[in-house]
């Protein structure tokens, strides 16, 4: 397993209340997997990505990435594991303005203190089909091109896993498709991909869908015809609300109760 997560929690204290952003998650991901994480807003998807991406430490639980115990690492160790093993792609691209595409792509190489940066950066741009835009600044590129630059930056260090939080969220559907093609190419070349999305068409392109709700994994299934059918007919991804609980049984006023009800019998189950 490239990712091994056990009983992972992340709690935030907000004044008197505790927000359980992640509330006991178990997850195994094998090398070369292509996973989509879906769920309603606030269900813990981004928190999960931050922890998997070694950007943050859990409140409790363990996380192993490629045999290294990431939970419990120091800040310096987290930075090192990020540099060596993880690439990131964000919804809003997060490129540096007034800086050429090739220099944006080279940023992780600077952090990794690599001596040669231009050549691998140009190679990464070629992998996403953008070498001819290498010297353009982000404001001279379309949204789809900016996301391709961001993906090139994500893969320039040859990461073991590529994490993408809503990578098509700011793109029109045609451009989104082109971006997904790049993820498929990377997956075919052996990169493990974990992406968060609220778009059903994007989620169904993964091999496996992990559905989250209230900081927990609701279900975790391989994508097959049955799941495709279920998700398409119930639109469980796009509006991503689980089936509502039935309303509690009505409580009868005491006068309406038959005499036998005075003997304590089965009480209505609290829901
Ligand atoms: P999603 O990405 O699925 O929308 P998040 O992981 O961003 O969900 O958030 C999960 C829950 O944790 C939400 O209730 C959110 O408000 C809360 N949360 C996330 N980050 C923080 C933070 N830094 N401080 C306090 N609460 C947070
Ligand atoms: Mg989010």
PDB file of C-alpha atoms and ligand atoms in Angstrom:
ATOM      1  CA  UNK A   1       0.000   0.000   0.000  1.00  0.00           C
ATOM      2  CA  UNK A   2       1.308   3.423  -0.862  1.00  0.00           C
ATOM      3  CA  UNK A   3      -1.153   5.030   1.593  1.00  0.00           C
ATOM      4  CA  UNK A   4      -2.172   3.396   4.849  1.00  0.00           C
ATOM      5  CA  UNK A   5      -4.461   5.428   7.109  1.00  0.00           C
ATOM      6  CA  UNK A   6      -5.839   4.208  10.431  1.00  0.00           C
ATOM      7  CA  UNK A   7      -8.403   5.945  12.635  1.00  0.00           C
ATOM      8  CA  UNK A   8      -7.295   9.347  11.442  1.00  0.00           C
ATOM      9  CA  UNK A   9      -8.899  12.366  13.109  1.00  0.00           C
ATOM     10  CA  UNK A  10      -8.516  16.106  12.730  1.00  0.00           C
ATOM     11  CA  UNK A  11     -10.370  18.273  15.234  1.00  0.00           C
ATOM     12  CA  UNK A  12     -10.521  22.048  15.265  1.00  0.00           C
ATOM     13  CA  UNK A  13     -11.475  23.954  18.392  1.00  0.00           C
ATOM     14  CA  UNK A  14     -13.790  26.824  17.563  1.00  0.00           C
ATOM     15  CA  UNK A  15     -14.490  28.648  20.810  1.00  0.00           C
ATOM     16  CA  UNK A  16     -16.502  26.219  22.919  1.00  0.00           C
ATOM     17  CA  UNK A  17     -17.175  23.712  20.170  1.00  0.00           C
ATOM     18  CA  UNK A  18     -14.991  21.139  18.512  1.00  0.00           C
ATOM     19  CA  UNK A  19     -15.295  20.674  14.755  1.00  0.00           C
ATOM     20  CA  UNK A  20     -14.605  17.068  13.846  1.00  0.00           C
ATOM     21  CA  UNK A  21     -13.309  17.717  10.330  1.00  0.00           C
ATOM     22  CA  UNK A  22     -12.062  14.103  10.157  1.00  0.00           C
ATOM     23  CA  UNK A  23     -13.585  11.651  12.546  1.00  0.00           C
ATOM     24  CA  UNK A  24     -11.883   8.258  12.413  1.00  0.00           C
ATOM     25  CA  UNK A  25     -10.962   7.497   8.826  1.00  0.00           C
ATOM     26  CA  UNK A  26      -9.411   4.231   7.623  1.00  0.00           C
ATOM     27  CA  UNK A  27      -8.111   4.156   4.057  1.00  0.00           C
ATOM     28  CA  UNK A  28      -5.724   1.978   2.085  1.00  0.00           C
ATOM     29  CA  UNK A  29      -4.556   3.029  -1.351  1.00  0.00           C
ATOM     30  CA  UNK A  30      -2.439   0.794  -3.502  1.00  0.00           C
ATOM     31  CA  UNK A  31       0.338   2.070  -5.713  1.00  0.00           C
ATOM     32  CA  UNK A  32      -0.949   3.120  -9.134  1.00  0.00           C
ATOM     33  CA  UNK A  33      -4.525   3.657  -7.937  1.00  0.00           C
ATOM     34  CA  UNK A  34      -6.841   6.348  -9.269  1.00  0.00           C
ATOM     35  CA  UNK A  35      -9.249   7.446  -6.548  1.00  0.00           C
ATOM     36  CA  UNK A  36     -11.929  10.107  -6.396  1.00  0.00           C
ATOM     37  CA  UNK A  37     -13.026  11.476  -3.024  1.00  0.00           C
ATOM     38  CA  UNK A  38     -16.535  12.905  -3.095  1.00  0.00           C
ATOM     39  CA  UNK A  39     -18.983  14.273  -0.550  1.00  0.00           C
ATOM     40  CA  UNK A  40     -20.935  17.388   0.348  1.00  0.00           C
ATOM     41  CA  UNK A  41     -19.251  20.630   1.259  1.00  0.00           C
ATOM     42  CA  UNK A  42     -17.817  20.430   4.774  1.00  0.00           C
ATOM     43  CA  UNK A  43     -17.548  16.640   4.776  1.00  0.00           C
ATOM     44  CA  UNK A  44     -13.777  16.724   5.307  1.00  0.00           C
ATOM     45  CA  UNK A  45     -12.438  16.202   1.781  1.00  0.00           C
ATOM     46  CA  UNK A  46      -9.935  19.054   1.836  1.00  0.00           C
ATOM     47  CA  UNK A  47      -8.827  18.205   5.371  1.00  0.00           C
ATOM     48  CA  UNK A  48      -8.178  14.670   4.146  1.00  0.00           C
ATOM     49  CA  UNK A  49      -6.142  15.993   1.199  1.00  0.00           C
ATOM     50  CA  UNK A  50      -4.102  18.237   3.500  1.00  0.00           C
ATOM     51  CA  UNK A  51      -3.223  15.300   5.707  1.00  0.00           C
ATOM     52  CA  UNK A  52      -2.455  12.954   2.817  1.00  0.00           C
ATOM     53  CA  UNK A  53      -0.367  15.762   1.322  1.00  0.00           C
ATOM     54  CA  UNK A  54       1.695  16.083   4.512  1.00  0.00           C
ATOM     55  CA  UNK A  55       0.661  19.719   4.780  1.00  0.00           C
ATOM     56  CA  UNK A  56      -0.745  19.161   8.236  1.00  0.00           C
ATOM     57  CA  UNK A  57      -0.648  16.744  11.176  1.00  0.00           C
ATOM     58  CA  UNK A  58      -3.632  14.746  12.404  1.00  0.00           C
ATOM     59  CA  UNK A  59      -5.109  15.104  15.883  1.00  0.00           C
ATOM     60  CA  UNK A  60      -4.828  11.331  16.281  1.00  0.00           C
ATOM     61  CA  UNK A  61      -4.439   8.192  14.219  1.00  0.00           C
ATOM     62  CA  UNK A  62      -1.691   7.074  11.877  1.00  0.00           C
ATOM     63  CA  UNK A  63      -0.783   7.788   8.280  1.00  0.00           C
ATOM     64  CA  UNK A  64       1.905   5.922   6.395  1.00  0.00           C
ATOM     65  CA  UNK A  65       2.998   7.065   2.955  1.00  0.00           C
ATOM     66  CA  UNK A  66       5.185   4.693   0.965  1.00  0.00           C
ATOM     67  CA  UNK A  67       6.417   3.067   4.179  1.00  0.00           C
ATOM     68  CA  UNK A  68       7.115   6.319   6.043  1.00  0.00           C
ATOM     69  CA  UNK A  69       5.091   7.219   9.124  1.00  0.00           C
ATOM     70  CA  UNK A  70       3.979  10.750   8.216  1.00  0.00           C
ATOM     71  CA  UNK A  71       1.729  11.282  11.239  1.00  0.00           C
ATOM     72  CA  UNK A  72       4.057  12.457  13.952  1.00  0.00           C
ATOM     73  CA  UNK A  73       6.706  13.931  11.640  1.00  0.00           C
ATOM     74  CA  UNK A  74       8.288  17.301  12.422  1.00  0.00           C
ATOM     75  CA  UNK A  75       7.687  20.272  10.103  1.00  0.00           C
ATOM     76  CA  UNK A  76      11.046  19.709   8.445  1.00  0.00           C
ATOM     77  CA  UNK A  77      10.321  16.028   7.873  1.00  0.00           C
ATOM     78  CA  UNK A  78       6.888  16.868   6.441  1.00  0.00           C
ATOM     79  CA  UNK A  79       8.487  19.319   4.004  1.00  0.00           C
ATOM     80  CA  UNK A  80      10.976  16.675   2.964  1.00  0.00           C
ATOM     81  CA  UNK A  81       8.333  13.993   2.359  1.00  0.00           C
ATOM     82  CA  UNK A  82       6.282  16.499   0.329  1.00  0.00           C
ATOM     83  CA  UNK A  83       9.272  17.287  -1.845  1.00  0.00           C
ATOM     84  CA  UNK A  84      10.199  13.695  -2.455  1.00  0.00           C
ATOM     85  CA  UNK A  85       6.841  12.018  -2.867  1.00  0.00           C
ATOM     86  CA  UNK A  86       3.880  14.323  -3.397  1.00  0.00           C
ATOM     87  CA  UNK A  87       2.590  16.592  -6.141  1.00  0.00           C
ATOM     88  CA  UNK A  88      -0.332  19.008  -5.710  1.00  0.00           C
ATOM     89  CA  UNK A  89      -2.912  20.465  -8.067  1.00  0.00           C
ATOM     90  CA  UNK A  90      -5.439  23.008  -6.785  1.00  0.00           C
ATOM     91  CA  UNK A  91      -8.767  24.316  -8.035  1.00  0.00           C
ATOM     92  CA  UNK A  92      -7.398  27.856  -8.360  1.00  0.00           C
ATOM     93  CA  UNK A  93      -4.073  26.797  -9.957  1.00  0.00           C
ATOM     94  CA  UNK A  94      -2.030  28.798  -7.382  1.00  0.00           C
ATOM     95  CA  UNK A  95       0.578  30.005  -9.879  1.00  0.00           C
ATOM     96  CA  UNK A  96       2.966  32.872  -9.197  1.00  0.00           C
ATOM     97  CA  UNK A  97       1.973  35.905 -11.267  1.00  0.00           C
ATOM     98  CA  UNK A  98       4.504  37.754 -13.451  1.00  0.00           C
ATOM     99  CA  UNK A  99       6.619  34.614 -13.548  1.00  0.00           C
ATOM    100  CA  UNK A 100       6.976  32.450 -16.631  1.00  0.00           C
ATOM    101  CA  UNK A 101       5.315  29.048 -16.877  1.00  0.00           C
ATOM    102  CA  UNK A 102       8.673  27.291 -16.823  1.00  0.00           C
ATOM    103  CA  UNK A 103       9.768  29.086 -13.646  1.00  0.00           C
ATOM    104  CA  UNK A 104       6.433  28.305 -11.991  1.00  0.00           C
ATOM    105  CA  UNK A 105       6.939  24.643 -12.827  1.00  0.00           C
ATOM    106  CA  UNK A 106      10.468  24.806 -11.402  1.00  0.00           C
ATOM    107  CA  UNK A 107       9.352  25.992  -7.939  1.00  0.00           C
ATOM    108  CA  UNK A 108       9.357  22.519  -6.302  1.00  0.00           C
ATOM    109  CA  UNK A 109      12.845  21.946  -7.711  1.00  0.00           C
ATOM    110  CA  UNK A 110      14.102  25.059  -5.930  1.00  0.00           C
ATOM    111  CA  UNK A 111      12.603  23.774  -2.687  1.00  0.00           C
ATOM    112  CA  UNK A 112      14.244  20.413  -3.276  1.00  0.00           C
ATOM    113  CA  UNK A 113      17.538  22.322  -3.880  1.00  0.00           C
ATOM    114  CA  UNK A 114      18.019  20.727  -7.281  1.00  0.00           C
ATOM    115  CA  UNK A 115      20.819  22.286  -9.293  1.00  0.00           C
ATOM    116  CA  UNK A 116      19.285  21.721 -12.687  1.00  0.00           C
ATOM    117  CA  UNK A 117      15.814  23.209 -12.842  1.00  0.00           C
ATOM    118  CA  UNK A 118      15.076  24.486 -16.365  1.00  0.00           C
ATOM    119  CA  UNK A 119      15.482  21.192 -18.140  1.00  0.00           C
ATOM    120  CA  UNK A 120      13.187  19.097 -15.910  1.00  0.00           C
ATOM    121  CA  UNK A 121      10.691  21.987 -15.853  1.00  0.00           C
ATOM    122  CA  UNK A 122      10.589  22.073 -19.657  1.00  0.00           C
ATOM    123  CA  UNK A 123      10.199  18.286 -19.723  1.00  0.00           C
ATOM    124  CA  UNK A 124       7.262  18.476 -17.340  1.00  0.00           C
ATOM    125  CA  UNK A 125       5.652  21.165 -19.518  1.00  0.00           C
ATOM    126  CA  UNK A 126       6.132  18.899 -22.531  1.00  0.00           C
ATOM    127  CA  UNK A 127       4.328  16.107 -20.655  1.00  0.00           C
ATOM    128  CA  UNK A 128       1.230  18.302 -20.434  1.00  0.00           C
ATOM    129  CA  UNK A 129       1.657  19.531 -24.026  1.00  0.00           C
ATOM    130  CA  UNK A 130       2.642  23.095 -23.133  1.00  0.00           C
ATOM    131  CA  UNK A 131       6.301  23.428 -24.057  1.00  0.00           C
ATOM    132  CA  UNK A 132       5.425  26.118 -26.604  1.00  0.00           C
ATOM    133  CA  UNK A 133       3.985  28.265 -23.779  1.00  0.00           C
ATOM    134  CA  UNK A 134       7.002  27.905 -21.484  1.00  0.00           C
ATOM    135  CA  UNK A 135       7.925  31.589 -21.521  1.00  0.00           C
ATOM    136  CA  UNK A 136       4.436  32.991 -21.078  1.00  0.00           C
ATOM    137  CA  UNK A 137       3.245  34.390 -17.762  1.00  0.00           C
ATOM    138  CA  UNK A 138       0.029  33.011 -16.216  1.00  0.00           C
ATOM    139  CA  UNK A 139      -1.986  36.097 -17.250  1.00  0.00           C
ATOM    140  CA  UNK A 140      -1.170  35.291 -20.882  1.00  0.00           C
ATOM    141  CA  UNK A 141      -2.592  31.761 -20.590  1.00  0.00           C
ATOM    142  CA  UNK A 142      -6.128  30.378 -20.650  1.00  0.00           C
ATOM    143  CA  UNK A 143      -7.615  28.687 -17.584  1.00  0.00           C
ATOM    144  CA  UNK A 144      -6.967  25.239 -19.016  1.00  0.00           C
ATOM    145  CA  UNK A 145      -3.369  26.158 -19.849  1.00  0.00           C
ATOM    146  CA  UNK A 146      -2.835  27.509 -16.347  1.00  0.00           C
ATOM    147  CA  UNK A 147      -4.072  24.262 -14.868  1.00  0.00           C
ATOM    148  CA  UNK A 148      -1.718  22.361 -17.176  1.00  0.00           C
ATOM    149  CA  UNK A 149       1.174  24.491 -15.901  1.00  0.00           C
ATOM    150  CA  UNK A 150       0.032  23.661 -12.368  1.00  0.00           C
ATOM    151  CA  UNK A 151      -0.041  19.945 -13.200  1.00  0.00           C
ATOM    152  CA  UNK A 152       3.459  20.210 -14.708  1.00  0.00           C
ATOM    153  CA  UNK A 153       4.580  21.819 -11.433  1.00  0.00           C
ATOM    154  CA  UNK A 154       2.864  18.955  -9.567  1.00  0.00           C
ATOM    155  CA  UNK A 155       4.772  16.258 -11.458  1.00  0.00           C
ATOM    156  CA  UNK A 156       8.153  17.957 -11.956  1.00  0.00           C
ATOM    157  CA  UNK A 157       9.641  16.097  -8.977  1.00  0.00           C
ATOM    158  CA  UNK A 158       8.375  12.733 -10.226  1.00  0.00           C
ATOM    159  CA  UNK A 159       6.088  12.269  -7.238  1.00  0.00           C
ATOM    160  CA  UNK A 160       4.695   8.913  -6.190  1.00  0.00           C
ATOM    161  CA  UNK A 161       1.272  10.446  -5.680  1.00  0.00           C
ATOM    162  CA  UNK A 162      -0.510  13.368  -7.258  1.00  0.00           C
ATOM    163  CA  UNK A 163      -3.211  15.034  -5.158  1.00  0.00           C
ATOM    164  CA  UNK A 164      -5.775  17.235  -6.845  1.00  0.00           C
ATOM    165  CA  UNK A 165      -8.497  19.175  -4.983  1.00  0.00           C
ATOM    166  CA  UNK A 166     -11.278  20.062  -7.462  1.00  0.00           C
ATOM    167  CA  UNK A 167      -8.830  20.352 -10.395  1.00  0.00           C
ATOM    168  CA  UNK A 168     -11.641  20.990 -12.898  1.00  0.00           C
ATOM    169  CA  UNK A 169     -13.755  23.130 -10.578  1.00  0.00           C
ATOM    170  CA  UNK A 170     -12.821  26.433 -12.249  1.00  0.00           C
ATOM    171  CA  UNK A 171     -12.904  25.161 -15.833  1.00  0.00           C
ATOM    172  CA  UNK A 172     -15.617  24.736 -18.420  1.00  0.00           C
ATOM    173  CA  UNK A 173     -16.547  21.126 -19.181  1.00  0.00           C
ATOM    174  CA  UNK A 174     -14.563  20.881 -22.429  1.00  0.00           C
ATOM    175  CA  UNK A 175     -11.381  22.166 -20.777  1.00  0.00           C
ATOM    176  CA  UNK A 176     -12.107  19.959 -17.777  1.00  0.00           C
ATOM    177  CA  UNK A 177     -12.119  16.957 -20.115  1.00  0.00           C
ATOM    178  CA  UNK A 178      -8.689  17.888 -21.465  1.00  0.00           C
ATOM    179  CA  UNK A 179      -7.365  18.166 -17.924  1.00  0.00           C
ATOM    180  CA  UNK A 180      -8.815  14.735 -17.073  1.00  0.00           C
ATOM    181  CA  UNK A 181      -7.028  13.313 -20.139  1.00  0.00           C
ATOM    182  CA  UNK A 182      -3.744  14.449 -18.599  1.00  0.00           C
ATOM    183  CA  UNK A 183      -4.615  12.727 -15.320  1.00  0.00           C
ATOM    184  CA  UNK A 184      -5.345   9.545 -17.299  1.00  0.00           C
ATOM    185  CA  UNK A 185      -1.961   9.814 -19.055  1.00  0.00           C
ATOM    186  CA  UNK A 186      -0.189  10.237 -15.728  1.00  0.00           C
ATOM    187  CA  UNK A 187      -2.122   7.345 -14.235  1.00  0.00           C
ATOM    188  CA  UNK A 188      -1.100   5.142 -17.186  1.00  0.00           C
ATOM    189  CA  UNK A 189       2.513   6.090 -16.549  1.00  0.00           C
ATOM    190  CA  UNK A 190       2.212   4.787 -12.979  1.00  0.00           C
ATOM    191  CA  UNK A 191       1.423   7.865 -10.876  1.00  0.00           C
ATOM    192  CA  UNK A 192      -1.046   7.249  -8.036  1.00  0.00           C
ATOM    193  CA  UNK A 193      -3.831   9.809  -8.267  1.00  0.00           C
ATOM    194  CA  UNK A 194      -6.175  10.997  -5.546  1.00  0.00           C
ATOM    195  CA  UNK A 195      -8.612  13.684  -6.586  1.00  0.00           C
ATOM    196  CA  UNK A 196     -11.469  15.485  -4.901  1.00  0.00           C
ATOM    197  CA  UNK A 197     -14.433  16.453  -7.024  1.00  0.00           C
ATOM    198  CA  UNK A 198     -18.136  17.231  -6.799  1.00  0.00           C
ATOM    199  CA  UNK A 199     -18.665  16.477 -10.483  1.00  0.00           C
ATOM    200  CA  UNK A 200     -20.145  13.075 -11.201  1.00  0.00           C
ATOM    201  CA  UNK A 201     -18.578  12.822 -14.667  1.00  0.00           C
ATOM    202  CA  UNK A 202     -15.148  13.462 -13.154  1.00  0.00           C
ATOM    203  CA  UNK A 203     -15.616  11.067 -10.232  1.00  0.00           C
ATOM    204  CA  UNK A 204     -16.750   8.261 -12.533  1.00  0.00           C
ATOM    205  CA  UNK A 205     -13.470   8.457 -14.436  1.00  0.00           C
ATOM    206  CA  UNK A 206     -11.611   7.205 -11.371  1.00  0.00           C
ATOM    207  CA  UNK A 207     -11.232   3.489 -10.641  1.00  0.00           C
ATOM    208  CA  UNK A 208     -12.542   3.862  -7.132  1.00  0.00           C
ATOM    209  CA  UNK A 209     -14.822   6.335  -5.344  1.00  0.00           C
ATOM    210  CA  UNK A 210     -14.572   7.142  -1.641  1.00  0.00           C
ATOM    211  CA  UNK A 211     -17.648   8.960  -0.388  1.00  0.00           C
ATOM    212  CA  UNK A 212     -17.292  11.116   2.727  1.00  0.00           C
ATOM    213  CA  UNK A 213     -19.829  12.597   5.097  1.00  0.00           C
ATOM    214  CA  UNK A 214     -19.311  14.379   8.434  1.00  0.00           C
ATOM    215  CA  UNK A 215     -15.611  13.551   8.523  1.00  0.00           C
ATOM    216  CA  UNK A 216     -16.203   9.844   7.978  1.00  0.00           C
ATOM    217  CA  UNK A 217     -15.950   7.482   5.027  1.00  0.00           C
ATOM    218  CA  UNK A 218     -19.537   6.668   4.087  1.00  0.00           C
ATOM    219  CA  UNK A 219     -18.543   4.105   1.489  1.00  0.00           C
ATOM    220  CA  UNK A 220     -15.567   3.107  -0.590  1.00  0.00           C
ATOM    221  CA  UNK A 221     -16.230   1.253  -3.822  1.00  0.00           C
ATOM    222  CA  UNK A 222     -14.601   0.287  -7.078  1.00  0.00           C
ATOM    223  CA  UNK A 223     -16.224   1.951 -10.096  1.00  0.00           C
ATOM    224  CA  UNK A 224     -18.235  -0.636 -12.015  1.00  0.00           C
ATOM    225  CA  UNK A 225     -21.488  -0.608 -13.963  1.00  0.00           C
ATOM    226  CA  UNK A 226     -23.562  -1.063 -10.800  1.00  0.00           C
ATOM    227  CA  UNK A 227     -21.975   1.943  -9.076  1.00  0.00           C
ATOM    228  CA  UNK A 228     -22.144   3.995 -12.266  1.00  0.00           C
ATOM    229  CA  UNK A 229     -25.859   3.277 -12.503  1.00  0.00           C
ATOM    230  CA  UNK A 230     -26.477   3.964  -8.830  1.00  0.00           C
ATOM    231  CA  UNK A 231     -24.655   7.276  -8.811  1.00  0.00           C
ATOM    232  CA  UNK A 232     -26.146   8.448 -12.085  1.00  0.00           C
ATOM    233  CA  UNK A 233     -29.718   7.702 -11.032  1.00  0.00           C
ATOM    234  CA  UNK A 234     -29.399   8.980  -7.463  1.00  0.00           C
ATOM    235  CA  UNK A 235     -26.974  11.832  -8.272  1.00  0.00           C
ATOM    236  CA  UNK A 236     -25.183  10.977  -5.039  1.00  0.00           C
ATOM    237  CA  UNK A 237     -22.098  12.832  -6.119  1.00  0.00           C
ATOM    238  CA  UNK A 238     -23.262  16.125  -7.536  1.00  0.00           C
ATOM    239  CA  UNK A 239     -25.619  16.984  -4.725  1.00  0.00           C
ATOM    240  CA  UNK A 240     -23.957  14.417  -2.555  1.00  0.00           C
ATOM    241  CA  UNK A 241     -26.531  14.341   0.215  1.00  0.00           C
ATOM    242  CA  UNK A 242     -27.086  10.922   1.773  1.00  0.00           C
ATOM    243  CA  UNK A 243     -30.625   9.622   2.003  1.00  0.00           C
ATOM    244  CA  UNK A 244     -32.389  11.679   4.683  1.00  0.00           C
ATOM    245  CA  UNK A 245     -33.255   9.862   7.882  1.00  0.00           C
ATOM    246  CA  UNK A 246     -36.977   9.136   8.327  1.00  0.00           C
ATOM    247  CA  UNK A 247     -38.692  11.558  10.697  1.00  0.00           C
ATOM    248  CA  UNK A 248     -39.078  10.275  14.269  1.00  0.00           C
ATOM    249  CA  UNK A 249     -42.392   8.535  14.965  1.00  0.00           C
ATOM    250  CA  UNK A 250     -44.971  10.993  16.232  1.00  0.00           C
ATOM    251  CA  UNK A 251     -45.248  11.109  20.019  1.00  0.00           C
ATOM    252  CA  UNK A 252     -48.857  10.600  21.005  1.00  0.00           C
ATOM    253  CA  UNK A 253     -50.287  12.918  23.605  1.00  0.00           C
ATOM    254  CA  UNK A 254     -50.862  11.038  26.935  1.00  0.00           C
ATOM    255  CA  UNK A 255     -54.653  11.245  26.619  1.00  0.00           C
ATOM    256  CA  UNK A 256     -54.541   9.380  23.309  1.00  0.00           C
ATOM    257  CA  UNK A 257     -52.595   6.468  24.757  1.00  0.00           C
ATOM    258  CA  UNK A 258     -54.435   3.211  25.257  1.00  0.00           C
ATOM    259  CA  UNK A 259     -54.439   1.976  28.872  1.00  0.00           C
ATOM    260  CA  UNK A 260     -51.808  -0.711  28.240  1.00  0.00           C
ATOM    261  CA  UNK A 261     -49.349   2.006  27.345  1.00  0.00           C
ATOM    262  CA  UNK A 262     -48.980   2.824  31.063  1.00  0.00           C
ATOM    263  CA  UNK A 263     -46.941  -0.311  31.422  1.00  0.00           C
ATOM    264  CA  UNK A 264     -43.520   0.636  30.127  1.00  0.00           C
ATOM    265  CA  UNK A 265     -43.184  -1.241  26.860  1.00  0.00           C
ATOM    266  CA  UNK A 266     -40.978  -0.667  23.846  1.00  0.00           C
ATOM    267  CA  UNK A 267     -40.201   3.016  23.572  1.00  0.00           C
ATOM    268  CA  UNK A 268     -39.782   4.706  20.193  1.00  0.00           C
ATOM    269  CA  UNK A 269     -36.120   4.548  19.144  1.00  0.00           C
ATOM    270  CA  UNK A 270     -34.454   7.965  19.225  1.00  0.00           C
ATOM    271  CA  UNK A 271     -33.063   8.913  15.828  1.00  0.00           C
TER     272      UNK A 271
HETATM  273  P1  LIG B   1     -14.735  19.914   2.372  1.00  0.00           P
HETATM  274  O1  LIG B   1     -13.438  20.086   1.687  1.00  0.00           O
HETATM  275  O2  LIG B   1     -15.344  18.564   2.233  1.00  0.00           O
HETATM  276  O3  LIG B   1     -15.722  20.993   2.021  1.00  0.00           O
HETATM  277  P2  LIG B   1     -13.243  20.627   4.758  1.00  0.00           P
HETATM  278  O4  LIG B   1     -12.246  19.555   4.950  1.00  0.00           O
HETATM  279  O5  LIG B   1     -12.750  21.896   4.168  1.00  0.00           O
HETATM  280  O6  LIG B   1     -14.494  20.067   3.960  1.00  0.00           O
HETATM  281  O7  LIG B   1     -13.899  20.980   6.162  1.00  0.00           O
HETATM  282  C1  LIG B   1     -14.448  20.001   7.036  1.00  0.00           C
HETATM  283  C2  LIG B   1     -14.965  20.704   8.280  1.00  0.00           C
HETATM  284  O8  LIG B   1     -13.883  21.210   9.023  1.00  0.00           O
HETATM  285  C3  LIG B   1     -15.880  21.893   7.987  1.00  0.00           C
HETATM  286  O9  LIG B   1     -16.863  21.946   8.972  1.00  0.00           O
HETATM  287  C4  LIG B   1     -14.950  23.068   8.084  1.00  0.00           C
HETATM  288  O10 LIG B   1     -15.645  24.219   8.454  1.00  0.00           O
HETATM  289  C5  LIG B   1     -13.986  22.618   9.170  1.00  0.00           C
HETATM  290  N1  LIG B   1     -12.636  23.189   9.012  1.00  0.00           N
HETATM  291  C6  LIG B   1     -11.787  22.968   8.000  1.00  0.00           C
HETATM  292  N2  LIG B   1     -10.631  23.617   8.172  1.00  0.00           N
HETATM  293  C7  LIG B   1     -10.764  24.275   9.357  1.00  0.00           C
HETATM  294  C8  LIG B   1      -9.909  25.138  10.129  1.00  0.00           C
HETATM  295  N3  LIG B   1      -8.675  25.446   9.721  1.00  0.00           N
HETATM  296  N4  LIG B   1     -10.398  25.634  11.295  1.00  0.00           N
HETATM  297  C9  LIG B   1     -11.624  25.302  11.714  1.00  0.00           C
HETATM  298  N5  LIG B   1     -12.467  24.502  11.057  1.00  0.00           N
HETATM  299  C10 LIG B   1     -12.051  23.992   9.899  1.00  0.00           C
HETATM  300 MG1  LIG B   2     -12.843  21.403   0.120  1.00  0.00          MG
END
